[in-house]
PDB file of C-alpha atoms in Angstrom:
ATOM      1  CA  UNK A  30     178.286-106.144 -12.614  1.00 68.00           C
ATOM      2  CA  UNK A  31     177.180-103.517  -9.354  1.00 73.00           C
ATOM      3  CA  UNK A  32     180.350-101.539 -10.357  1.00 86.00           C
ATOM      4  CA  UNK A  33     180.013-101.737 -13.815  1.00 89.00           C
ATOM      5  CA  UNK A  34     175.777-100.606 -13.228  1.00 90.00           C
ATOM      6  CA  UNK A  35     177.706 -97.742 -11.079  1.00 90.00           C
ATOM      7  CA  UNK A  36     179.597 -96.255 -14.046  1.00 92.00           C
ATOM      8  CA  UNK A  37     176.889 -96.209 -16.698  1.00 93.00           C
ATOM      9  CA  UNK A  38     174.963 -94.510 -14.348  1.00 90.00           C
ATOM     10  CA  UNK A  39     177.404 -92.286 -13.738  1.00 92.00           C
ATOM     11  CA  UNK A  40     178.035 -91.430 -17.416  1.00 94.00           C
ATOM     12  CA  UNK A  41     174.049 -91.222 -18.516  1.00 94.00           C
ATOM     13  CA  UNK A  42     173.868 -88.937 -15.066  1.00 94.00           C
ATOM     14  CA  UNK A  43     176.930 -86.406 -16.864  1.00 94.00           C
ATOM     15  CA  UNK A  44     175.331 -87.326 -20.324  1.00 94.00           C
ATOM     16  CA  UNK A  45     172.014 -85.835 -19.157  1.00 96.00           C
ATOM     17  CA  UNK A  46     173.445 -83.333 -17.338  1.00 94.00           C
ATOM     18  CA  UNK A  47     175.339 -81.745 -19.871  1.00 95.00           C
ATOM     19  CA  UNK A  48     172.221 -82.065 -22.056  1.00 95.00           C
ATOM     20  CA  UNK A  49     169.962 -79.938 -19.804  1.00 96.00           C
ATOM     21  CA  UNK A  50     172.589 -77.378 -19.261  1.00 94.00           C
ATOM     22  CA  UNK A  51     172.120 -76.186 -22.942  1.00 95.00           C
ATOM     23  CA  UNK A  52     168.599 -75.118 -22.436  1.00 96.00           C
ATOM     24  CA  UNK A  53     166.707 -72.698 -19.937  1.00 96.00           C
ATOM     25  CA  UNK A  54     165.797 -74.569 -17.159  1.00 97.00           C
ATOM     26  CA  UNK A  55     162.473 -73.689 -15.352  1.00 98.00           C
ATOM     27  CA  UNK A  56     163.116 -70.753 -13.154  1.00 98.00           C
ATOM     28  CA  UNK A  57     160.353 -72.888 -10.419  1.00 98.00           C
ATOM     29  CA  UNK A  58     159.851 -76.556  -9.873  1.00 98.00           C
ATOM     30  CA  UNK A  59     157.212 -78.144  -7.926  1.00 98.00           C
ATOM     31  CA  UNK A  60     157.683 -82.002  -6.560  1.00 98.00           C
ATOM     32  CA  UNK A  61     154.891 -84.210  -5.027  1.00 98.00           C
ATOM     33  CA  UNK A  62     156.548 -85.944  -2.783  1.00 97.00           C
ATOM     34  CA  UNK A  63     154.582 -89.537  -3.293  1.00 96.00           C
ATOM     35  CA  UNK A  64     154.750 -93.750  -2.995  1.00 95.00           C
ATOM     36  CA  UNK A  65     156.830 -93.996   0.736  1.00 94.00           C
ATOM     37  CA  UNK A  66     154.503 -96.175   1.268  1.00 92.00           C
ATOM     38  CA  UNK A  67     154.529 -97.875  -1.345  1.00 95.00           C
ATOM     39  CA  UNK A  68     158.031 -98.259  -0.820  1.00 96.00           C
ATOM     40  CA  UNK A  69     157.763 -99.500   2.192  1.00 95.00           C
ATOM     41  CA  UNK A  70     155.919-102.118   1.203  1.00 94.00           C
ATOM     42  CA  UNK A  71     157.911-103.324  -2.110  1.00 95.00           C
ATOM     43  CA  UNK A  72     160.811-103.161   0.292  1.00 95.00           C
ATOM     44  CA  UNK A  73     159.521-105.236   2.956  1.00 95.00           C
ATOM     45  CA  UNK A  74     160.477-102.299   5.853  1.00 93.00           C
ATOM     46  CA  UNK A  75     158.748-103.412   8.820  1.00 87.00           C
ATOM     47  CA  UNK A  76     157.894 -99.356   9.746  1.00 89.00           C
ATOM     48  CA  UNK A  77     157.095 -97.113   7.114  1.00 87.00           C
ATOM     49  CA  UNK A  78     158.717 -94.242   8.823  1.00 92.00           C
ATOM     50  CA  UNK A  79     161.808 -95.598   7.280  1.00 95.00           C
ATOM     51  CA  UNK A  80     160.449 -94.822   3.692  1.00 95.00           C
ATOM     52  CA  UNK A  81     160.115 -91.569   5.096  1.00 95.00           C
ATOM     53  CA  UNK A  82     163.111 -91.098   6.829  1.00 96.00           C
ATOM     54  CA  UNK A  83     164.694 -91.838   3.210  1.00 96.00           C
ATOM     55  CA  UNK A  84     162.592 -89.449   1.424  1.00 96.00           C
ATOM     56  CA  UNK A  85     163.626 -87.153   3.614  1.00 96.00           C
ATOM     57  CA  UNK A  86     167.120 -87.764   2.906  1.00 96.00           C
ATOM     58  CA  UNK A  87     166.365 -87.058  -0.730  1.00 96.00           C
ATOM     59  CA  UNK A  88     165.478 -83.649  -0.100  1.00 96.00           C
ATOM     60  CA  UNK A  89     169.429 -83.559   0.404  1.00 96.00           C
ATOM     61  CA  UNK A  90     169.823 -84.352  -3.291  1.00 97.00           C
ATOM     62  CA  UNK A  91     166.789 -82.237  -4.507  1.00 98.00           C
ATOM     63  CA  UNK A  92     168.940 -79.234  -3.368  1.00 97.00           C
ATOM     64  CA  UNK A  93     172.166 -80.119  -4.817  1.00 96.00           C
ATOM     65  CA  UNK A  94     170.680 -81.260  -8.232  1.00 97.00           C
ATOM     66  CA  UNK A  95     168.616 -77.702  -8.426  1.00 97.00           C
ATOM     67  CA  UNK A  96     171.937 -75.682  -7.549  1.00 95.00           C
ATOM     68  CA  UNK A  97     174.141 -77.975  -9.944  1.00 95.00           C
ATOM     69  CA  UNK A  98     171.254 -77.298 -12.997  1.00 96.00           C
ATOM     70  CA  UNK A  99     170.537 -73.903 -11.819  1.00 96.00           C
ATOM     71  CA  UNK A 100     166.617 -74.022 -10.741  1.00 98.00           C
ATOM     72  CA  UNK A 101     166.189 -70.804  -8.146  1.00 98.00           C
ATOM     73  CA  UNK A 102     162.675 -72.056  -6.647  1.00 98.00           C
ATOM     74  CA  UNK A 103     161.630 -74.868  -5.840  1.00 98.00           C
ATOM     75  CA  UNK A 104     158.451 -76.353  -3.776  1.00 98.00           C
ATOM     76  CA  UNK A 105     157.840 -79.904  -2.310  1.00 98.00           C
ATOM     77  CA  UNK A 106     154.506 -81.478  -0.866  1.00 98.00           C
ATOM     78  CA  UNK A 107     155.073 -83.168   2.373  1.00 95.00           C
ATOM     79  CA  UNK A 108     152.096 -83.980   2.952  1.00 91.00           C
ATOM     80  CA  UNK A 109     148.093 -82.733   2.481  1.00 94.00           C
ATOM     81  CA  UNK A 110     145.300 -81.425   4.544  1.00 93.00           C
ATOM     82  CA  UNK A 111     143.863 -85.077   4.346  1.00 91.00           C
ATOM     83  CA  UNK A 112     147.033 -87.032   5.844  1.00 89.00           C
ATOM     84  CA  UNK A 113     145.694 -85.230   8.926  1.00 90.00           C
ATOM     85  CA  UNK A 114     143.133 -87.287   9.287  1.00 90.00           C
ATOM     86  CA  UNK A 115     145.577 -91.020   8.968  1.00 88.00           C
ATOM     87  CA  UNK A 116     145.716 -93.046  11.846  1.00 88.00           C
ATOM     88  CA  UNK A 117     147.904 -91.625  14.986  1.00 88.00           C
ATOM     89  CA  UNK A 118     150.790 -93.838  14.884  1.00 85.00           C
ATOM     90  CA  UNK A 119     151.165 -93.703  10.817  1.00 84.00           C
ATOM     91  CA  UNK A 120     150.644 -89.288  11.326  1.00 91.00           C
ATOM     92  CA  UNK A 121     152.630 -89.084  14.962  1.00 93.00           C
ATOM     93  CA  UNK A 122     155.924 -91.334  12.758  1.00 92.00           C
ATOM     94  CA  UNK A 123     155.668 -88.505   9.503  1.00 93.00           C
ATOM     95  CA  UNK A 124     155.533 -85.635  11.949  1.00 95.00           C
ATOM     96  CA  UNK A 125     158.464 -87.056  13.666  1.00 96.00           C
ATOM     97  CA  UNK A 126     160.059 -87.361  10.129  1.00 96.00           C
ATOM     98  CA  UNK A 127     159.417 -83.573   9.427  1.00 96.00           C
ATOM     99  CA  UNK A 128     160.376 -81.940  12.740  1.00 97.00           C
ATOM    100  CA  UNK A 129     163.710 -83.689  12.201  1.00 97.00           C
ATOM    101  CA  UNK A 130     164.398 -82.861   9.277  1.00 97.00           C
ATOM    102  CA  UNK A 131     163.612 -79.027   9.513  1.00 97.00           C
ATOM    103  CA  UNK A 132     165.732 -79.314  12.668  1.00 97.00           C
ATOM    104  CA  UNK A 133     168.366 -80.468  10.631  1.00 97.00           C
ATOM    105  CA  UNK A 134     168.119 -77.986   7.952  1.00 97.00           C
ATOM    106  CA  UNK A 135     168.616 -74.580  10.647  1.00 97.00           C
ATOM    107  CA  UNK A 136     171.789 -76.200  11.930  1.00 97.00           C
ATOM    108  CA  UNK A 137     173.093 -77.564   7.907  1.00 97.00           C
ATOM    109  CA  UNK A 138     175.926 -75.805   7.140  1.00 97.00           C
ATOM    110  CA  UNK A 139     175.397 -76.941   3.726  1.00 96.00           C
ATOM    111  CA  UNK A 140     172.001 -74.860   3.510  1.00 97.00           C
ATOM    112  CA  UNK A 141     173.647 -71.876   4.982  1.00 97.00           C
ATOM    113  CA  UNK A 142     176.812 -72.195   2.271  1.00 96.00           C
ATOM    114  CA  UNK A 143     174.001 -71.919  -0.453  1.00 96.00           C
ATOM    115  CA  UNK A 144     171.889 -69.756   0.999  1.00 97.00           C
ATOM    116  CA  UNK A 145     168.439 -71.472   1.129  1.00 98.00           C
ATOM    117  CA  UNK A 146     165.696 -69.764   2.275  1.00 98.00           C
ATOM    118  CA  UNK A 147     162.938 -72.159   3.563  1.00 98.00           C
ATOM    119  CA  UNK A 148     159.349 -71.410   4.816  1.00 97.00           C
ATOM    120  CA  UNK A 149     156.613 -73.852   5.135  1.00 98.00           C
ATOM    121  CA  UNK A 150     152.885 -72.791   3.560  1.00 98.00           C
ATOM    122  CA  UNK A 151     149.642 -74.328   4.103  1.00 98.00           C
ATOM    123  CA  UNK A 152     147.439 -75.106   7.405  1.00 97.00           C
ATOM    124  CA  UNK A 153     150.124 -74.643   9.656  1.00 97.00           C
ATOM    125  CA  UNK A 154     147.063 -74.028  12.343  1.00 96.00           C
ATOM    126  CA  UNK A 155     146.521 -77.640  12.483  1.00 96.00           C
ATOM    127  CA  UNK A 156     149.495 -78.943  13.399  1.00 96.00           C
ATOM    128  CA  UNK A 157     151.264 -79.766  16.602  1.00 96.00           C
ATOM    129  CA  UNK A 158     153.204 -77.228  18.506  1.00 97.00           C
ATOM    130  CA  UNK A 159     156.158 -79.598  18.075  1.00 97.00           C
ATOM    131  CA  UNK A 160     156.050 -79.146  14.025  1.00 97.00           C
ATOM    132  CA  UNK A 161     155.486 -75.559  14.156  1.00 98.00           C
ATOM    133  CA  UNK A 162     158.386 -74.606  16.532  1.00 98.00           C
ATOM    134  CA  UNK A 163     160.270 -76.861  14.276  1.00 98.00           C
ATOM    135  CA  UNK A 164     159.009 -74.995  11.399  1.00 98.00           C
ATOM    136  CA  UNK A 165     159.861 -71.538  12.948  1.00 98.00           C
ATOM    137  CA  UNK A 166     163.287 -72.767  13.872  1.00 98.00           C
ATOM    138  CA  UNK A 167     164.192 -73.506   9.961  1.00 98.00           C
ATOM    139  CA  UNK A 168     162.268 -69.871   8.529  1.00 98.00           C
ATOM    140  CA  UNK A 169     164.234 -67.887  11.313  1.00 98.00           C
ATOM    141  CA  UNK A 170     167.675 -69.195  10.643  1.00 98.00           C
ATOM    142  CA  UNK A 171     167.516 -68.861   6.921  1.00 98.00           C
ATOM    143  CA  UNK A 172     165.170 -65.661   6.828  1.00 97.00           C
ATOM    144  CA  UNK A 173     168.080 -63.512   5.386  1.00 96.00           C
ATOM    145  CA  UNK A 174     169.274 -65.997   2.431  1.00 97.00           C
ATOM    146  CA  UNK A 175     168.429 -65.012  -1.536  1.00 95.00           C
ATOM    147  CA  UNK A 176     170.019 -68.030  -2.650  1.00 95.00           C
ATOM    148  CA  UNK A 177     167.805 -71.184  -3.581  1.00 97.00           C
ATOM    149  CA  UNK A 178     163.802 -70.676  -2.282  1.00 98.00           C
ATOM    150  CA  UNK A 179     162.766 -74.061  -0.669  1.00 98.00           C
ATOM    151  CA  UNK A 180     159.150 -73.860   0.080  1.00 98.00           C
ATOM    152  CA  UNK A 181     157.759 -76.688   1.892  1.00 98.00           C
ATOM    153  CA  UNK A 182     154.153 -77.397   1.486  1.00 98.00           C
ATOM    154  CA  UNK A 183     152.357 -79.230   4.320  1.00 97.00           C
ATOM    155  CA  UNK A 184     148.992 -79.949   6.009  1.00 96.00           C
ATOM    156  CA  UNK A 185     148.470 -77.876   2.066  1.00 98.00           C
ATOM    157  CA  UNK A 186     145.659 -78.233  -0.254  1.00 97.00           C
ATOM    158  CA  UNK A 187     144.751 -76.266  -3.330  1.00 97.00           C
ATOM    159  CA  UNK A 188     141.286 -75.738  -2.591  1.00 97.00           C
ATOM    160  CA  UNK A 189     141.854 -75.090   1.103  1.00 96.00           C
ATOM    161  CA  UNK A 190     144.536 -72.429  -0.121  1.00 98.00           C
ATOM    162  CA  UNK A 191     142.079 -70.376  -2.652  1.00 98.00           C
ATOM    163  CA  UNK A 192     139.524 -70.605   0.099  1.00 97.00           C
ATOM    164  CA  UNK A 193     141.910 -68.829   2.261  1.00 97.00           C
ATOM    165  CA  UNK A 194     142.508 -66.511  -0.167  1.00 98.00           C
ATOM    166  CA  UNK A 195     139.525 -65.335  -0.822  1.00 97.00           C
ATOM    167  CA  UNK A 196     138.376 -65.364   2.550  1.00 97.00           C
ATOM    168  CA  UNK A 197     141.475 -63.187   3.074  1.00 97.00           C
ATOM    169  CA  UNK A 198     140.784 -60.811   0.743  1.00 97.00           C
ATOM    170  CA  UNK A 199     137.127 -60.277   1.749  1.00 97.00           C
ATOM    171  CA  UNK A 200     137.316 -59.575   5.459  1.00 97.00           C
ATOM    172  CA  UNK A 201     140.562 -57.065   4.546  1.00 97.00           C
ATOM    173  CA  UNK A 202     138.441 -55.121   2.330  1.00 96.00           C
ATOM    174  CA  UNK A 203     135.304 -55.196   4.737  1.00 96.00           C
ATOM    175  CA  UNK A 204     138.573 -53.603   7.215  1.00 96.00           C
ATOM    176  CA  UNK A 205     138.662 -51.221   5.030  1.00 95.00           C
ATOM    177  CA  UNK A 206     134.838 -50.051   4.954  1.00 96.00           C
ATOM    178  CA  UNK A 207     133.794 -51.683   1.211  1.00 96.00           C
ATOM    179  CA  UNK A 208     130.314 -52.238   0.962  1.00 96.00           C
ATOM    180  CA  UNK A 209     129.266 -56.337  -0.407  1.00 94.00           C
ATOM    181  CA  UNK A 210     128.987 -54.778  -3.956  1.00 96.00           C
ATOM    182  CA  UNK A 211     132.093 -53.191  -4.212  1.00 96.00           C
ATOM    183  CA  UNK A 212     133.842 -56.156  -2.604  1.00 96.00           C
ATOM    184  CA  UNK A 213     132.406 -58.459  -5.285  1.00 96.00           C
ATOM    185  CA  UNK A 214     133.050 -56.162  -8.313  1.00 95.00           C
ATOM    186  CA  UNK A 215     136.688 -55.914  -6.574  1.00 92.00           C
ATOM    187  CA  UNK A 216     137.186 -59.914  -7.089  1.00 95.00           C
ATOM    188  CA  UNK A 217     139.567 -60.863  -9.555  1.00 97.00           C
ATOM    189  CA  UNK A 218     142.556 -63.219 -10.492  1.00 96.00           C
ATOM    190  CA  UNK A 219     144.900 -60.905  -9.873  1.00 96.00           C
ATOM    191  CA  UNK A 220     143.635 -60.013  -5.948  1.00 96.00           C
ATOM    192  CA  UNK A 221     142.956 -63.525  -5.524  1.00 97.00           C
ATOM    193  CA  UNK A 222     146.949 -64.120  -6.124  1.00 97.00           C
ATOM    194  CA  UNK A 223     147.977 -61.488  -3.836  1.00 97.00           C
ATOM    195  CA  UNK A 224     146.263 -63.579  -0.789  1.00 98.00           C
ATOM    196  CA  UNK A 225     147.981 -67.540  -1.577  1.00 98.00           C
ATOM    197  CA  UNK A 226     150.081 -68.874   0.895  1.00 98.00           C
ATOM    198  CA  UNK A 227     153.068 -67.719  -1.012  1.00 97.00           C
ATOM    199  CA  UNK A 228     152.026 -64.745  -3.524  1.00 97.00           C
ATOM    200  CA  UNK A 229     155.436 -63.551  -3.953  1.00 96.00           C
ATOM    201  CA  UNK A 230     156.804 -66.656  -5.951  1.00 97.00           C
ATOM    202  CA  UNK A 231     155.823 -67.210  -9.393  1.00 97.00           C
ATOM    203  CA  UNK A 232     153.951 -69.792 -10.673  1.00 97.00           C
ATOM    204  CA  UNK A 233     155.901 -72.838 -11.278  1.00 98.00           C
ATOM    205  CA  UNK A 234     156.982 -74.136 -15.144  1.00 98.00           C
ATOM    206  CA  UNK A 235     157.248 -77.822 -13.938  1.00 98.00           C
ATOM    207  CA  UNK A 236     155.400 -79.939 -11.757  1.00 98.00           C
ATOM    208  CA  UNK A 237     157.192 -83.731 -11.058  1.00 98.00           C
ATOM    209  CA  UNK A 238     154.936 -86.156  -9.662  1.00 98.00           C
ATOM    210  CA  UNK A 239     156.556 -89.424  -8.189  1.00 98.00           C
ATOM    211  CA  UNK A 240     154.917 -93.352  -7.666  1.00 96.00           C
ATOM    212  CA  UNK A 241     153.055 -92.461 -11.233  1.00 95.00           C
ATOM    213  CA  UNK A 242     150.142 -91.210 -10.276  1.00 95.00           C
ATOM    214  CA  UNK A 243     148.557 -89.400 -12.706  1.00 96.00           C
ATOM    215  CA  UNK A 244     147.320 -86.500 -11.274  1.00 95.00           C
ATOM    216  CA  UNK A 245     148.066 -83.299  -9.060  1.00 96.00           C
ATOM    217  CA  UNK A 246     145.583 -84.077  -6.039  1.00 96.00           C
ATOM    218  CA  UNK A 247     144.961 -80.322  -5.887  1.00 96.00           C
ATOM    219  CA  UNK A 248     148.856 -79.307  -5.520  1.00 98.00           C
ATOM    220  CA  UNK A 249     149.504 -75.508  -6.274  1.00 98.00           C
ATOM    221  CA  UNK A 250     145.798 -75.557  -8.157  1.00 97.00           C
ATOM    222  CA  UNK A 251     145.536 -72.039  -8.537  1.00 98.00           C
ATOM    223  CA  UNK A 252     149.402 -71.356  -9.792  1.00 98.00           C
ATOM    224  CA  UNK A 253     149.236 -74.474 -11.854  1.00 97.00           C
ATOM    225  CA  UNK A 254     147.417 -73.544 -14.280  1.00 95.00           C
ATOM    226  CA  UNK A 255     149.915 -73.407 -17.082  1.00 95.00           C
ATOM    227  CA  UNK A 256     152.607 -75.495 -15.855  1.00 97.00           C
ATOM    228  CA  UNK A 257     154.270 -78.132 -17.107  1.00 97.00           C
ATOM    229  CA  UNK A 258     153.583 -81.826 -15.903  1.00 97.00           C
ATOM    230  CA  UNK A 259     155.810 -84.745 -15.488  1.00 98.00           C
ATOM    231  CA  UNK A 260     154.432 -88.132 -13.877  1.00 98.00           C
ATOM    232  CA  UNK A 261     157.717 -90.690 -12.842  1.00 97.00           C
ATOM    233  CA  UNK A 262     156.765 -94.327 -11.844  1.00 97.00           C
ATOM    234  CA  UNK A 263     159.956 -94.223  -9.503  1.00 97.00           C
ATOM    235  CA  UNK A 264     158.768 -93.667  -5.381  1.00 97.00           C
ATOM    236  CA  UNK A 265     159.903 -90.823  -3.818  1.00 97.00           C
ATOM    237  CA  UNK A 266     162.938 -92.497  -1.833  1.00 97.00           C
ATOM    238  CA  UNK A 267     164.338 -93.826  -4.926  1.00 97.00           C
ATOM    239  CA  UNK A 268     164.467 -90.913  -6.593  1.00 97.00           C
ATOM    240  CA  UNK A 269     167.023 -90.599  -8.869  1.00 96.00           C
ATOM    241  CA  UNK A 270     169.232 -87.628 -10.460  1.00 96.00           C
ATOM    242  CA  UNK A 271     168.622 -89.411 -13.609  1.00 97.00           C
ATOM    243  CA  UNK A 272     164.949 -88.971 -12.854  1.00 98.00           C
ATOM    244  CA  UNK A 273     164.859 -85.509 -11.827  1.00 98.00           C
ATOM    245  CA  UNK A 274     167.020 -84.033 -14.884  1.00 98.00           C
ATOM    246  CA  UNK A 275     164.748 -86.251 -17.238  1.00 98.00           C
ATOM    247  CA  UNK A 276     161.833 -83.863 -16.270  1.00 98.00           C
ATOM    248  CA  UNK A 277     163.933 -81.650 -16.635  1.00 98.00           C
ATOM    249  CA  UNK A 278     164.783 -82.767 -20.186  1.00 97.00           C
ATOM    250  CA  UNK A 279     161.555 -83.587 -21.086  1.00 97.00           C
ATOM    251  CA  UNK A 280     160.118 -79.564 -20.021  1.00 97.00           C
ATOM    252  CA  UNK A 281     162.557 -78.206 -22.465  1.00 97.00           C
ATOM    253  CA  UNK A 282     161.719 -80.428 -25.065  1.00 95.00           C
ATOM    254  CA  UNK A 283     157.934 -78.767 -24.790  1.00 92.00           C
ATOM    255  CA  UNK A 284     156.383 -75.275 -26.287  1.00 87.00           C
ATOM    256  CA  UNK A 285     155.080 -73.476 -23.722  1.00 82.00           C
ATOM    257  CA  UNK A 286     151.683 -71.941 -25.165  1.00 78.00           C
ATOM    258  CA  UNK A 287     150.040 -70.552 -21.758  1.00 77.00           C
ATOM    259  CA  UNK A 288     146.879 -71.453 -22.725  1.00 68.00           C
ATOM    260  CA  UNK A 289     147.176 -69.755 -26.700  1.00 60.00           C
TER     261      UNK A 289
END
C-alpha cells in the first residue's frame, strides 16, 4: 500500500500542479510558520527542537515549490516578539535551530544557483549576538541576487513594526526641523509604508497559516490588509506540496476586490 500511497500522491502533486500553472500566481506569499510543537507532541519526539529542526528542513521545499510555480517573494514567520519571552531551554533550542539554518543557507549552493536574496526583519535588537552574526552571514552572501526574495520574519510583530514606523518617521522629520503640527498633518498611509521593516516589497496576495489556527496573530498587519487568507490544519513540518499549491489553488479561485 506505502508505494501505491507514494504514486497517487505523486499524480494529485502533477495534477495540482499543472492546475495552478494556468492561472497568475500571487506575485508575494506570506507563511506562518506554526504547530512544531504540536508536532512534537502528536509525534511523541522527546525534544521539540526536532519539530523544529524539520520545519526548518521544509523551508528547503518552500523554495523549490515557489521557483517550480513561479512565486518571486515570499516571507515566513519564525517566530514573534512574544517567543522571546518562552522558557530558556525551549528559546536557547529554536535559536539554535535558526542560526543553523541561516548558516546553511550562505554556504547552499542551491540558494546561490537560484539566486535568493534573504534578509531577516523585525526586532533584530533583541536577539543574541549569535543569531544576528548568523543573520548577517546569510544577507551578505546573497546581497547581490534578484532571483527569489526570502524574507525571514523573526523576534516580528505587527504592532511592534507600525510602532517602529511611526516612531521612525517622526524623529526623521523632527531631523529635519518640522514643527509637531506639521509632523502630524504630514502622517499618512503612504509615509507610514515607507518606514516598515521591509517597505520596498509589496504587500502580499496570500497569507498560509499552518496547525489551523484561525487567525494572523498580528503577522504583516499593516501590509495585510487586502490579502488573501488560507488556514491548513497540517503542522508546519508536515507540510506538504499538495498543501502549499492548494492555497495556491484556492487564491486563484477568489476575486480580489481590495476592499470595493
Amino acid at each position: 500500500p506505502v508505494p501505491m500511497i507514494k504514486l497517487l500522491y505523486y499524480l494529485y502533486s502533477r495534477h495540482l500542479s499543472r492546475g495552478v500553472r494556468r492561472y497568475p500566481v500571487p506575485r508575494h506569499v506570506g507563511i506562518i510558520l506554526d504547530g512544531n510543537r504540536r508536532y512534537a507532541r502528536s509525534q511523541k519526539l522527546a525534544d521539540p527542537v526536532e519539530a523544529y529542526q524539520l520545519g526548518a528542513q521544509k523551508l528547503d521545499d518552500i523554495l523549490v515549490w515557489c521557483g517550480e510555480v513561479g512565486i518571486p517573494m515570499v516571507t515566513l514567520w519564525v517566530f514573534s516578539t512574544e517567543n522571546l519571552s518562552r522558557p530558556p531551554e525551549q528559546l536557547s533550542g529554536l535559536l539554535a535551530v535558526v542560526e543553523a539554518k541561516l548558516s546553511q543557507i550562505a554556504q547552499d549552493q542551491r540558494i546561490h544557483r537560484r539566486r535568493v536574496r534573504v534578509r531577516a526583519v523585525g526586532k533584530l535588537e533583541l536577539l543574541p549576538d549569535s543569531t544576528l552574526a548568523a543573520i548577517r552571514q546569510a544577507e551578505v552572501a546573497t546581497a547581490g541576487y534578484n532571483g527569489l526574495h526570502l524574507t525571514i520574519a523573526v523576534a516580528y510583530g505587527g504592532r511592534q513594526e507600525i510602532a517602529d514606523a511611526v516612531r521612525g518617521l517622526i524623529l526623521d522629520k523632527a531631523k529635519q526641523g518640522e514643527g509637531i503640527q506639521e509632523i502630524a498633518e504630514g502622517i499618512t498611509q503612504e509615509e507610514i509604508g515607507r518606514y516598515l521593516y521591509a517597505a520596498d516589497l509589496p504587500d502580499p496576495d496570500l497569507i498560509i497559516r499552518t496547525s489551523g489556527e484561525i487567525r494572523l496573530s498580528g503577522f504583516l498587519l499593516w501590509q495585510s490588509a487586502y490579502s488573501e487568507f488560507y488556514f491548513c490544519d497540517v503542522h508546519w513540518p508536515a507540510f506538504r506540496k499538495i498543501d502549499f499549491l492548494r492555497a495556491i489553488r484556492a487564491y486563484q479561485q477568489r476575486q480580489r476586490r481590495f476592499g470595493a
